[in-house]
PDB file of C-alpha atoms and ligand atoms in Angstrom:
ATOM      1  CA  MET A  14       0.016  -0.037   1.015  1.00  0.00           C
ATOM      2  CA  ARG A  15       1.345   3.852  -0.889  1.00  0.00           C
ATOM      3  CA  ARG A  16       0.556   5.729   1.330  1.00  0.00           C
ATOM      4  CA  LYS A  17      -1.168   9.427   0.015  1.00  0.00           C
ATOM      5  CA  ILE A  18       0.353  11.753   0.586  1.00  0.00           C
ATOM      6  CA  ILE A  19      -1.447  15.920   0.045  1.00  0.00           C
ATOM      7  CA  ALA A  20       1.128  18.325  -1.036  1.00  0.00           C
ATOM      8  CA  GLY A  21       0.712  22.481  -0.866  1.00  0.00           C
ATOM      9  CA  ASN A  22       2.024  24.624  -3.919  1.00  0.00           C
ATOM     10  CA  TRP A  23       1.776  27.817  -3.148  1.00  0.00           C
ATOM     11  CA  LYS A  24       3.984  29.063  -6.393  1.00  0.00           C
ATOM     12  CA  MET A  25       4.525  32.927  -5.665  1.00  0.00           C
ATOM     13  CA  ASN A  26       1.654  33.633  -3.107  1.00  0.00           C
ATOM     14  CA  GLY A  27       1.364  33.154   0.421  1.00  0.00           C
ATOM     15  CA  ASN A  28       2.636  35.301   3.964  1.00  0.00           C
ATOM     16  CA  ARG A  29       3.724  33.888   8.305  1.00  0.00           C
ATOM     17  CA  ASP A  30       0.340  34.481   8.507  1.00  0.00           C
ATOM     18  CA  LEU A  31      -1.424  32.252   5.774  1.00  0.00           C
ATOM     19  CA  VAL A  32       2.333  29.423   7.328  1.00  0.00           C
ATOM     20  CA  ARG A  33       0.639  30.140  11.235  1.00  0.00           C
ATOM     21  CA  GLN A  34      -3.625  29.209   9.843  1.00  0.00           C
ATOM     22  CA  VAL A  35      -2.279  25.810   7.700  1.00  0.00           C
ATOM     23  CA  ALA A  36       0.544  25.065  10.807  1.00  0.00           C
ATOM     24  CA  GLU A  37      -2.744  25.328  13.538  1.00  0.00           C
ATOM     25  CA  ARG A  38      -5.364  23.554  10.846  1.00  0.00           C
ATOM     26  CA  ALA A  39      -2.634  20.200  10.642  1.00  0.00           C
ATOM     27  CA  ALA A  40      -2.507  20.021  14.075  1.00  0.00           C
ATOM     28  CA  ASP A  41      -4.937  17.146  13.948  1.00  0.00           C
ATOM     29  CA  SER A  42      -3.225  15.665  10.944  1.00  0.00           C
ATOM     30  CA  ASP A  43      -3.530  11.868  11.246  1.00  0.00           C
ATOM     31  CA  ALA A  44      -1.285   9.260   9.946  1.00  0.00           C
ATOM     32  CA  GLY A  45      -3.909   7.802   7.625  1.00  0.00           C
ATOM     33  CA  ALA A  46      -2.206  10.024   4.539  1.00  0.00           C
ATOM     34  CA  GLU A  47       1.222  12.500   4.781  1.00  0.00           C
ATOM     35  CA  LEU A  48       1.033  16.054   4.112  1.00  0.00           C
ATOM     36  CA  ALA A  49       3.403  18.556   3.531  1.00  0.00           C
ATOM     37  CA  ILE A  50       3.787  22.730   1.886  1.00  0.00           C
ATOM     38  CA  CYS A  51       5.447  24.390  -0.679  1.00  0.00           C
ATOM     39  CA  PRO A  52       6.139  28.168   0.231  1.00  0.00           C
ATOM     40  CA  PRO A  53       8.347  30.661  -1.553  1.00  0.00           C
ATOM     41  CA  PHE A  54      12.139  30.589  -0.484  1.00  0.00           C
ATOM     42  CA  PRO A  55      11.759  32.990   2.573  1.00  0.00           C
ATOM     43  CA  LEU A  56       8.987  31.860   4.315  1.00  0.00           C
ATOM     44  CA  LEU A  57      11.022  28.327   4.897  1.00  0.00           C
ATOM     45  CA  PRO A  58      12.443  28.732   7.787  1.00  0.00           C
ATOM     46  CA  THR A  59       9.354  30.215   9.404  1.00  0.00           C
ATOM     47  CA  ALA A  60       7.124  26.599   8.088  1.00  0.00           C
ATOM     48  CA  ALA A  61       9.928  24.797   9.779  1.00  0.00           C
ATOM     49  CA  SER A  62       9.738  25.993  13.198  1.00  0.00           C
ATOM     50  CA  GLN A  63       5.744  26.595  12.863  1.00  0.00           C
ATOM     51  CA  LEU A  64       4.804  23.082  11.297  1.00  0.00           C
ATOM     52  CA  PRO A  65       3.498  20.336  13.772  1.00  0.00           C
ATOM     53  CA  PHE A  66       6.221  17.249  14.035  1.00  0.00           C
ATOM     54  CA  GLY A  67       4.785  14.819  10.747  1.00  0.00           C
ATOM     55  CA  VAL A  68       3.644  18.069   8.175  1.00  0.00           C
ATOM     56  CA  ALA A  69       6.203  17.854   5.675  1.00  0.00           C
ATOM     57  CA  LEU A  70       8.478  20.644   4.132  1.00  0.00           C
ATOM     58  CA  GLY A  71       9.538  21.157   0.713  1.00  0.00           C
ATOM     59  CA  ALA A  72      10.824  23.738  -1.775  1.00  0.00           C
ATOM     60  CA  GLN A  73       9.624  24.844  -5.568  1.00  0.00           C
ATOM     61  CA  ASP A  74      12.875  24.685  -7.129  1.00  0.00           C
ATOM     62  CA  VAL A  75      16.727  23.544  -6.658  1.00  0.00           C
ATOM     63  CA  SER A  76      19.703  24.277  -8.335  1.00  0.00           C
ATOM     64  CA  GLU A  77      21.204  21.934 -10.391  1.00  0.00           C
ATOM     65  CA  TYR A  78      24.972  22.931  -9.455  1.00  0.00           C
ATOM     66  CA  GLU A  79      26.353  22.013  -5.697  1.00  0.00           C
ATOM     67  CA  ALA A  80      27.746  26.036  -4.898  1.00  0.00           C
ATOM     68  CA  GLY A  81      29.510  28.549  -6.784  1.00  0.00           C
ATOM     69  CA  ALA A  82      28.434  31.590  -8.618  1.00  0.00           C
ATOM     70  CA  TYR A  83      25.065  30.998  -9.629  1.00  0.00           C
ATOM     71  CA  THR A  84      22.698  34.322  -8.129  1.00  0.00           C
ATOM     72  CA  GLY A  85      20.235  34.085  -7.365  1.00  0.00           C
ATOM     73  CA  GLU A  86      19.868  30.303  -7.016  1.00  0.00           C
ATOM     74  CA  VAL A  87      19.425  27.917  -4.067  1.00  0.00           C
ATOM     75  CA  SER A  88      20.944  24.547  -3.359  1.00  0.00           C
ATOM     76  CA  ALA A  89      19.524  21.392  -2.823  1.00  0.00           C
ATOM     77  CA  ALA A  90      21.796  21.102   0.704  1.00  0.00           C
ATOM     78  CA  MET A  91      20.191  24.980   1.918  1.00  0.00           C
ATOM     79  CA  LEU A  92      17.036  23.649   1.358  1.00  0.00           C
ATOM     80  CA  LEU A  93      18.134  20.490   2.945  1.00  0.00           C
ATOM     81  CA  GLU A  94      19.233  22.614   6.040  1.00  0.00           C
ATOM     82  CA  ALA A  95      16.271  24.437   5.498  1.00  0.00           C
ATOM     83  CA  GLY A  96      14.543  22.131   6.674  1.00  0.00           C
ATOM     84  CA  CYS A  97      13.249  20.599   3.920  1.00  0.00           C
ATOM     85  CA  ARG A  98      11.835  16.399   3.004  1.00  0.00           C
ATOM     86  CA  TYR A  99      11.462  17.413  -0.560  1.00  0.00           C
ATOM     87  CA  VAL A 100      11.837  19.459  -3.992  1.00  0.00           C
ATOM     88  CA  ILE A 101       9.343  20.239  -7.267  1.00  0.00           C
ATOM     89  CA  VAL A 102      11.161  20.119  -9.974  1.00  0.00           C
ATOM     90  CA  GLY A 103      10.042  20.850 -13.486  1.00  0.00           C
ATOM     91  CA  HIS A 104       7.075  22.484 -12.462  1.00  0.00           C
ATOM     92  CA  SER A 105       5.150  23.782 -15.799  1.00  0.00           C
ATOM     93  CA  GLU A 106       5.667  27.161 -15.198  1.00  0.00           C
ATOM     94  CA  ARG A 107       9.206  26.537 -15.221  1.00  0.00           C
ATOM     95  CA  ARG A 108       9.345  24.661 -18.282  1.00  0.00           C
ATOM     96  CA  THR A 109       6.662  27.233 -19.966  1.00  0.00           C
ATOM     97  CA  LEU A 110       7.830  30.758 -18.781  1.00  0.00           C
ATOM     98  CA  TYR A 111      11.641  29.993 -17.864  1.00  0.00           C
ATOM     99  CA  GLY A 112      12.502  27.790 -20.601  1.00  0.00           C
ATOM    100  CA  GLU A 113      13.704  24.701 -18.123  1.00  0.00           C
ATOM    101  CA  ASP A 114      14.155  22.432 -20.595  1.00  0.00           C
ATOM    102  CA  ASN A 115      14.167  18.412 -19.713  1.00  0.00           C
ATOM    103  CA  GLY A 116      17.876  18.163 -19.743  1.00  0.00           C
ATOM    104  CA  ARG A 117      18.505  21.017 -16.859  1.00  0.00           C
ATOM    105  CA  VAL A 118      14.844  19.482 -15.160  1.00  0.00           C
ATOM    106  CA  ALA A 119      16.497  15.835 -14.899  1.00  0.00           C
ATOM    107  CA  GLY A 120      20.095  18.481 -13.897  1.00  0.00           C
ATOM    108  CA  LYS A 121      17.759  19.743 -10.862  1.00  0.00           C
ATOM    109  CA  PHE A 122      15.829  16.035 -10.081  1.00  0.00           C
ATOM    110  CA  VAL A 123      19.633  14.865  -9.851  1.00  0.00           C
ATOM    111  CA  ALA A 124      21.147  17.301  -7.675  1.00  0.00           C
ATOM    112  CA  ALA A 125      18.490  16.785  -5.284  1.00  0.00           C
ATOM    113  CA  LYS A 126      18.691  13.495  -4.802  1.00  0.00           C
ATOM    114  CA  GLN A 127      22.189  13.812  -4.554  1.00  0.00           C
ATOM    115  CA  ALA A 128      21.917  15.676  -1.880  1.00  0.00           C
ATOM    116  CA  GLY A 129      19.061  13.205   0.224  1.00  0.00           C
ATOM    117  CA  LEU A 130      16.023  15.384  -0.976  1.00  0.00           C
ATOM    118  CA  THR A 131      12.705  13.550  -2.048  1.00  0.00           C
ATOM    119  CA  PRO A 132      12.174  15.662  -5.934  1.00  0.00           C
ATOM    120  CA  ILE A 133       8.736  15.752  -7.399  1.00  0.00           C
ATOM    121  CA  LEU A 134       9.063  15.829 -10.365  1.00  0.00           C
ATOM    122  CA  CYS A 135       6.456  17.428 -12.879  1.00  0.00           C
ATOM    123  CA  VAL A 136       5.015  15.414 -16.118  1.00  0.00           C
ATOM    124  CA  GLY A 137       2.463  16.679 -18.359  1.00  0.00           C
ATOM    125  CA  GLU A 138       1.355  17.803 -22.229  1.00  0.00           C
ATOM    126  CA  THR A 139      -0.658  20.749 -23.076  1.00  0.00           C
ATOM    127  CA  LEU A 140      -3.671  20.843 -24.735  1.00  0.00           C
ATOM    128  CA  ALA A 141      -2.163  20.466 -28.289  1.00  0.00           C
ATOM    129  CA  GLU A 142      -0.402  17.991 -27.449  1.00  0.00           C
ATOM    130  CA  ARG A 143      -3.132  15.947 -25.611  1.00  0.00           C
ATOM    131  CA  ASP A 144      -5.536  16.877 -28.816  1.00  0.00           C
ATOM    132  CA  ALA A 145      -2.390  15.532 -31.010  1.00  0.00           C
ATOM    133  CA  GLU A 146      -2.743  12.193 -29.092  1.00  0.00           C
ATOM    134  CA  ARG A 147       0.996  12.992 -28.171  1.00  0.00           C
ATOM    135  CA  THR A 148       0.577  12.599 -23.800  1.00  0.00           C
ATOM    136  CA  GLU A 149       1.814   9.827 -23.590  1.00  0.00           C
ATOM    137  CA  ALA A 150       4.941  10.521 -25.971  1.00  0.00           C
ATOM    138  CA  VAL A 151       5.671  13.468 -24.334  1.00  0.00           C
ATOM    139  CA  VAL A 152       5.037  12.175 -20.720  1.00  0.00           C
ATOM    140  CA  GLY A 153       7.272   9.566 -21.996  1.00  0.00           C
ATOM    141  CA  GLU A 154      10.515  12.130 -23.253  1.00  0.00           C
ATOM    142  CA  GLN A 155       9.887  13.709 -20.141  1.00  0.00           C
ATOM    143  CA  LEU A 156       9.949  10.194 -17.753  1.00  0.00           C
ATOM    144  CA  ASP A 157      13.472   9.135 -19.300  1.00  0.00           C
ATOM    145  CA  ALA A 158      15.492  12.377 -19.821  1.00  0.00           C
ATOM    146  CA  VAL A 159      15.911  12.074 -15.802  1.00  0.00           C
ATOM    147  CA  CYS A 160      16.729   7.651 -15.897  1.00  0.00           C
ATOM    148  CA  GLU A 161      19.428   8.513 -19.028  1.00  0.00           C
ATOM    149  CA  ALA A 162      20.751  11.166 -16.166  1.00  0.00           C
ATOM    150  CA  ALA A 163      19.556   9.649 -13.153  1.00  0.00           C
ATOM    151  CA  GLY A 164      21.163   6.375 -13.870  1.00  0.00           C
ATOM    152  CA  ALA A 165      19.322   3.477 -13.065  1.00  0.00           C
ATOM    153  CA  GLN A 166      15.931   2.881 -10.677  1.00  0.00           C
ATOM    154  CA  ALA A 167      16.033   6.878 -10.879  1.00  0.00           C
ATOM    155  CA  PHE A 168      13.277   7.222  -9.309  1.00  0.00           C
ATOM    156  CA  ARG A 169      13.946   4.761  -6.638  1.00  0.00           C
ATOM    157  CA  GLY A 170      12.831   7.319  -3.396  1.00  0.00           C
ATOM    158  CA  ALA A 171      11.030   9.951  -5.363  1.00  0.00           C
ATOM    159  CA  VAL A 172       7.508  11.108  -6.497  1.00  0.00           C
ATOM    160  CA  VAL A 173       6.748  12.030  -9.802  1.00  0.00           C
ATOM    161  CA  ALA A 174       3.379  13.948 -10.514  1.00  0.00           C
ATOM    162  CA  TYR A 175       1.089  14.111 -13.648  1.00  0.00           C
ATOM    163  CA  GLU A 176      -0.152  18.268 -14.035  1.00  0.00           C
ATOM    164  CA  PRO A 177      -1.552  17.836 -17.354  1.00  0.00           C
ATOM    165  CA  VAL A 178      -0.056  21.732 -18.447  1.00  0.00           C
ATOM    166  CA  TRP A 179      -4.192  22.844 -19.362  1.00  0.00           C
ATOM    167  CA  ALA A 180      -5.886  21.846 -16.109  1.00  0.00           C
ATOM    168  CA  ILE A 181      -3.566  23.879 -13.829  1.00  0.00           C
ATOM    169  CA  GLY A 182      -4.891  27.120 -12.615  1.00  0.00           C
ATOM    170  CA  THR A 183      -7.899  26.400 -15.061  1.00  0.00           C
ATOM    171  CA  GLY A 184     -10.221  25.212 -12.806  1.00  0.00           C
ATOM    172  CA  ARG A 185     -10.219  22.190 -15.222  1.00  0.00           C
ATOM    173  CA  THR A 186      -9.628  18.795 -14.247  1.00  0.00           C
ATOM    174  CA  ALA A 187      -8.321  16.317 -15.475  1.00  0.00           C
ATOM    175  CA  THR A 188     -11.051  13.281 -15.169  1.00  0.00           C
ATOM    176  CA  PRO A 189     -10.320  11.047 -13.286  1.00  0.00           C
ATOM    177  CA  GLU A 190     -10.737   8.204 -15.892  1.00  0.00           C
ATOM    178  CA  GLN A 191      -8.156  10.390 -17.784  1.00  0.00           C
ATOM    179  CA  ALA A 192      -5.827  11.053 -14.664  1.00  0.00           C
ATOM    180  CA  GLN A 193      -6.011   7.163 -13.622  1.00  0.00           C
ATOM    181  CA  GLU A 194      -4.872   6.579 -17.331  1.00  0.00           C
ATOM    182  CA  VAL A 195      -1.346   8.093 -17.671  1.00  0.00           C
ATOM    183  CA  HIS A 196      -0.616   7.699 -13.812  1.00  0.00           C
ATOM    184  CA  ALA A 197      -0.712   3.971 -15.280  1.00  0.00           C
ATOM    185  CA  PHE A 198       1.146   4.667 -18.053  1.00  0.00           C
ATOM    186  CA  ILE A 199       4.366   6.584 -15.707  1.00  0.00           C
ATOM    187  CA  ARG A 200       3.864   3.712 -13.740  1.00  0.00           C
ATOM    188  CA  GLN A 201       4.416   1.075 -16.666  1.00  0.00           C
ATOM    189  CA  ARG A 202       7.484   3.569 -17.884  1.00  0.00           C
ATOM    190  CA  VAL A 203       8.875   3.541 -15.073  1.00  0.00           C
ATOM    191  CA  ALA A 204       8.793   0.215 -14.321  1.00  0.00           C
ATOM    192  CA  GLU A 205      10.184  -0.836 -17.646  1.00  0.00           C
ATOM    193  CA  ARG A 206      12.808   1.395 -17.183  1.00  0.00           C
ATOM    194  CA  ASP A 207      13.389   0.935 -13.105  1.00  0.00           C
ATOM    195  CA  GLY A 208      12.099  -2.155 -12.169  1.00  0.00           C
ATOM    196  CA  SER A 209       8.555  -2.802 -11.274  1.00  0.00           C
ATOM    197  CA  GLU A 210       9.578  -3.019  -7.562  1.00  0.00           C
ATOM    198  CA  VAL A 211      10.504   0.628  -8.151  1.00  0.00           C
ATOM    199  CA  ALA A 212       7.018   1.611 -10.139  1.00  0.00           C
ATOM    200  CA  GLU A 213       5.075  -0.040  -7.262  1.00  0.00           C
ATOM    201  CA  GLN A 214       6.791   1.594  -4.824  1.00  0.00           C
ATOM    202  CA  LEU A 215       6.631   5.146  -6.179  1.00  0.00           C
ATOM    203  CA  PRO A 216       3.690   7.570  -5.135  1.00  0.00           C
ATOM    204  CA  VAL A 217       2.170   9.434  -8.404  1.00  0.00           C
ATOM    205  CA  LEU A 218       0.165  12.420  -7.529  1.00  0.00           C
ATOM    206  CA  TYR A 219      -1.932  13.977  -9.944  1.00  0.00           C
ATOM    207  CA  GLY A 220      -2.504  18.064 -10.352  1.00  0.00           C
ATOM    208  CA  GLY A 221      -4.061  20.597 -12.462  1.00  0.00           C
ATOM    209  CA  SER A 222      -7.019  22.333 -10.637  1.00  0.00           C
ATOM    210  CA  MET A 223      -8.071  19.758  -7.611  1.00  0.00           C
ATOM    211  CA  LYS A 224     -10.352  20.732  -4.728  1.00  0.00           C
ATOM    212  CA  PRO A 225     -12.398  19.380  -2.428  1.00  0.00           C
ATOM    213  CA  GLY A 226     -15.626  18.966  -4.633  1.00  0.00           C
ATOM    214  CA  ASN A 227     -13.263  16.654  -7.014  1.00  0.00           C
ATOM    215  CA  ALA A 228     -10.646  15.179  -4.646  1.00  0.00           C
ATOM    216  CA  ALA A 229     -12.008  12.367  -3.021  1.00  0.00           C
ATOM    217  CA  GLU A 230     -12.861  11.009  -6.439  1.00  0.00           C
ATOM    218  CA  LEU A 231      -9.509  11.257  -8.476  1.00  0.00           C
ATOM    219  CA  LEU A 232      -7.853  10.080  -5.363  1.00  0.00           C
ATOM    220  CA  GLY A 233      -9.554   6.966  -5.681  1.00  0.00           C
ATOM    221  CA  GLN A 234      -8.262   6.007  -8.714  1.00  0.00           C
ATOM    222  CA  PRO A 235      -6.096   3.140  -8.786  1.00  0.00           C
ATOM    223  CA  ASP A 236      -2.782   4.952  -9.843  1.00  0.00           C
ATOM    224  CA  ILE A 237      -3.324   8.260  -8.105  1.00  0.00           C
ATOM    225  CA  ASP A 238      -1.924   8.800  -4.542  1.00  0.00           C
ATOM    226  CA  GLY A 239      -2.102  11.981  -3.520  1.00  0.00           C
ATOM    227  CA  GLY A 240      -2.505  15.460  -4.924  1.00  0.00           C
ATOM    228  CA  LEU A 241       0.027  18.281  -5.808  1.00  0.00           C
ATOM    229  CA  ILE A 242      -2.311  21.370  -5.085  1.00  0.00           C
ATOM    230  CA  GLY A 243      -1.783  24.501  -6.265  1.00  0.00           C
ATOM    231  CA  GLY A 244      -4.663  26.892  -6.040  1.00  0.00           C
ATOM    232  CA  ALA A 245      -6.696  25.519  -3.703  1.00  0.00           C
ATOM    233  CA  SER A 246      -3.627  24.848  -1.253  1.00  0.00           C
ATOM    234  CA  LEU A 247      -4.115  28.808  -0.162  1.00  0.00           C
ATOM    235  CA  ASP A 248      -7.019  28.537   1.359  1.00  0.00           C
ATOM    236  CA  PRO A 249      -6.378  26.581   4.488  1.00  0.00           C
ATOM    237  CA  ASP A 250      -9.802  24.775   4.859  1.00  0.00           C
ATOM    238  CA  SER A 251      -9.585  23.658   1.484  1.00  0.00           C
ATOM    239  CA  PHE A 252      -6.792  22.402   1.349  1.00  0.00           C
ATOM    240  CA  LEU A 253      -7.132  20.515   4.618  1.00  0.00           C
ATOM    241  CA  SER A 254     -10.071  18.665   3.184  1.00  0.00           C
ATOM    242  CA  ILE A 255      -8.611  17.768   0.774  1.00  0.00           C
ATOM    243  CA  TYR A 256      -6.244  16.086   2.387  1.00  0.00           C
ATOM    244  CA  LYS A 257      -8.915  14.695   5.394  1.00  0.00           C
ATOM    245  CA  ALA A 258     -10.570  12.904   1.320  1.00  0.00           C
ATOM    246  CA  ALA A 259      -6.941  11.464   1.324  1.00  0.00           C
ATOM    247  CA  ALA A 260      -6.726  10.588   5.091  1.00  0.00           C
ATOM    248  CA  GLU A 261     -10.240   8.853   4.660  1.00  0.00           C
ATOM    249  CA  GLY A 262      -9.802   7.353   1.151  1.00  0.00           C
TER     250      GLY A 262
HETATM  251  P1  PGA B   3      -3.702  24.328  -9.267  1.00  0.00           P
HETATM  252  O1  PGA B   3      -2.981  24.233 -10.143  1.00  0.00           O
HETATM  253  O2  PGA B   3      -4.542  22.992  -8.765  1.00  0.00           O
HETATM  254  O3  PGA B   3      -3.355  25.661  -8.830  1.00  0.00           O
HETATM  255  O4  PGA B   3      -4.197  23.683 -10.971  1.00  0.00           O
HETATM  256  C1  PGA B   3      -1.789  23.447  -9.418  1.00  0.00           C
HETATM  257  C2  PGA B   3      -0.136  23.245  -9.705  1.00  0.00           C
HETATM  258  O5  PGA B   3       0.494  23.935 -10.444  1.00  0.00           O
HETATM  259  O6  PGA B   3       1.261  22.154  -9.034  1.00  0.00           O
END
């Protein structure tokens, strides 16, 4: 049985007050699922000191380099020291707005793993790619790039998030069947490259307009192991209600 993970991706939102609100509400999170938040870098120390034990912390991005003259970058070791367990790599906003290609994303994935962080690798297709029936080709390439860079059993100790680009922040969610189909494909692709044991243990989260009203149905699919929540994670009540759906499901 894979334990479900509900992770909030705050993007460039939030403040110390939101950290405090989530920390208060999360006090009654139980062992049924894992709860995590990924706030912007400056809020990591506040979150690390305020979150109740058992609630995990993650960052939204990481440098592929270890240290040096990379103005504006943050290394994986720094994130670990700041109390992070997770780091999101390859979010579609990083890929499209900041030009991160598969090679760079794979470098970040490797840097995170080497430092002892758990990378949450985001993959997903655009609407044009889905309409052209290229979903599996695109997601397959995104996974393969990481396998090539990270070597054998690349996905051991990692998390994948399937985030169809057309569903992010649009209010348009993939149907549970559409999501399940791609999640099953991801697990199969990882099984081919890393072996079935790694694939069976790999948490594959869904992201893209997940909210209290659709969470239970999505999380009820056999290969959906949690959610990466954007908009709804900024409202503590909505976020915790998605968490409850995961913990009780
Ligand atoms: P959304 O974002 O829940 O607002 O669609 C998800 C994400 O981008 O991780």
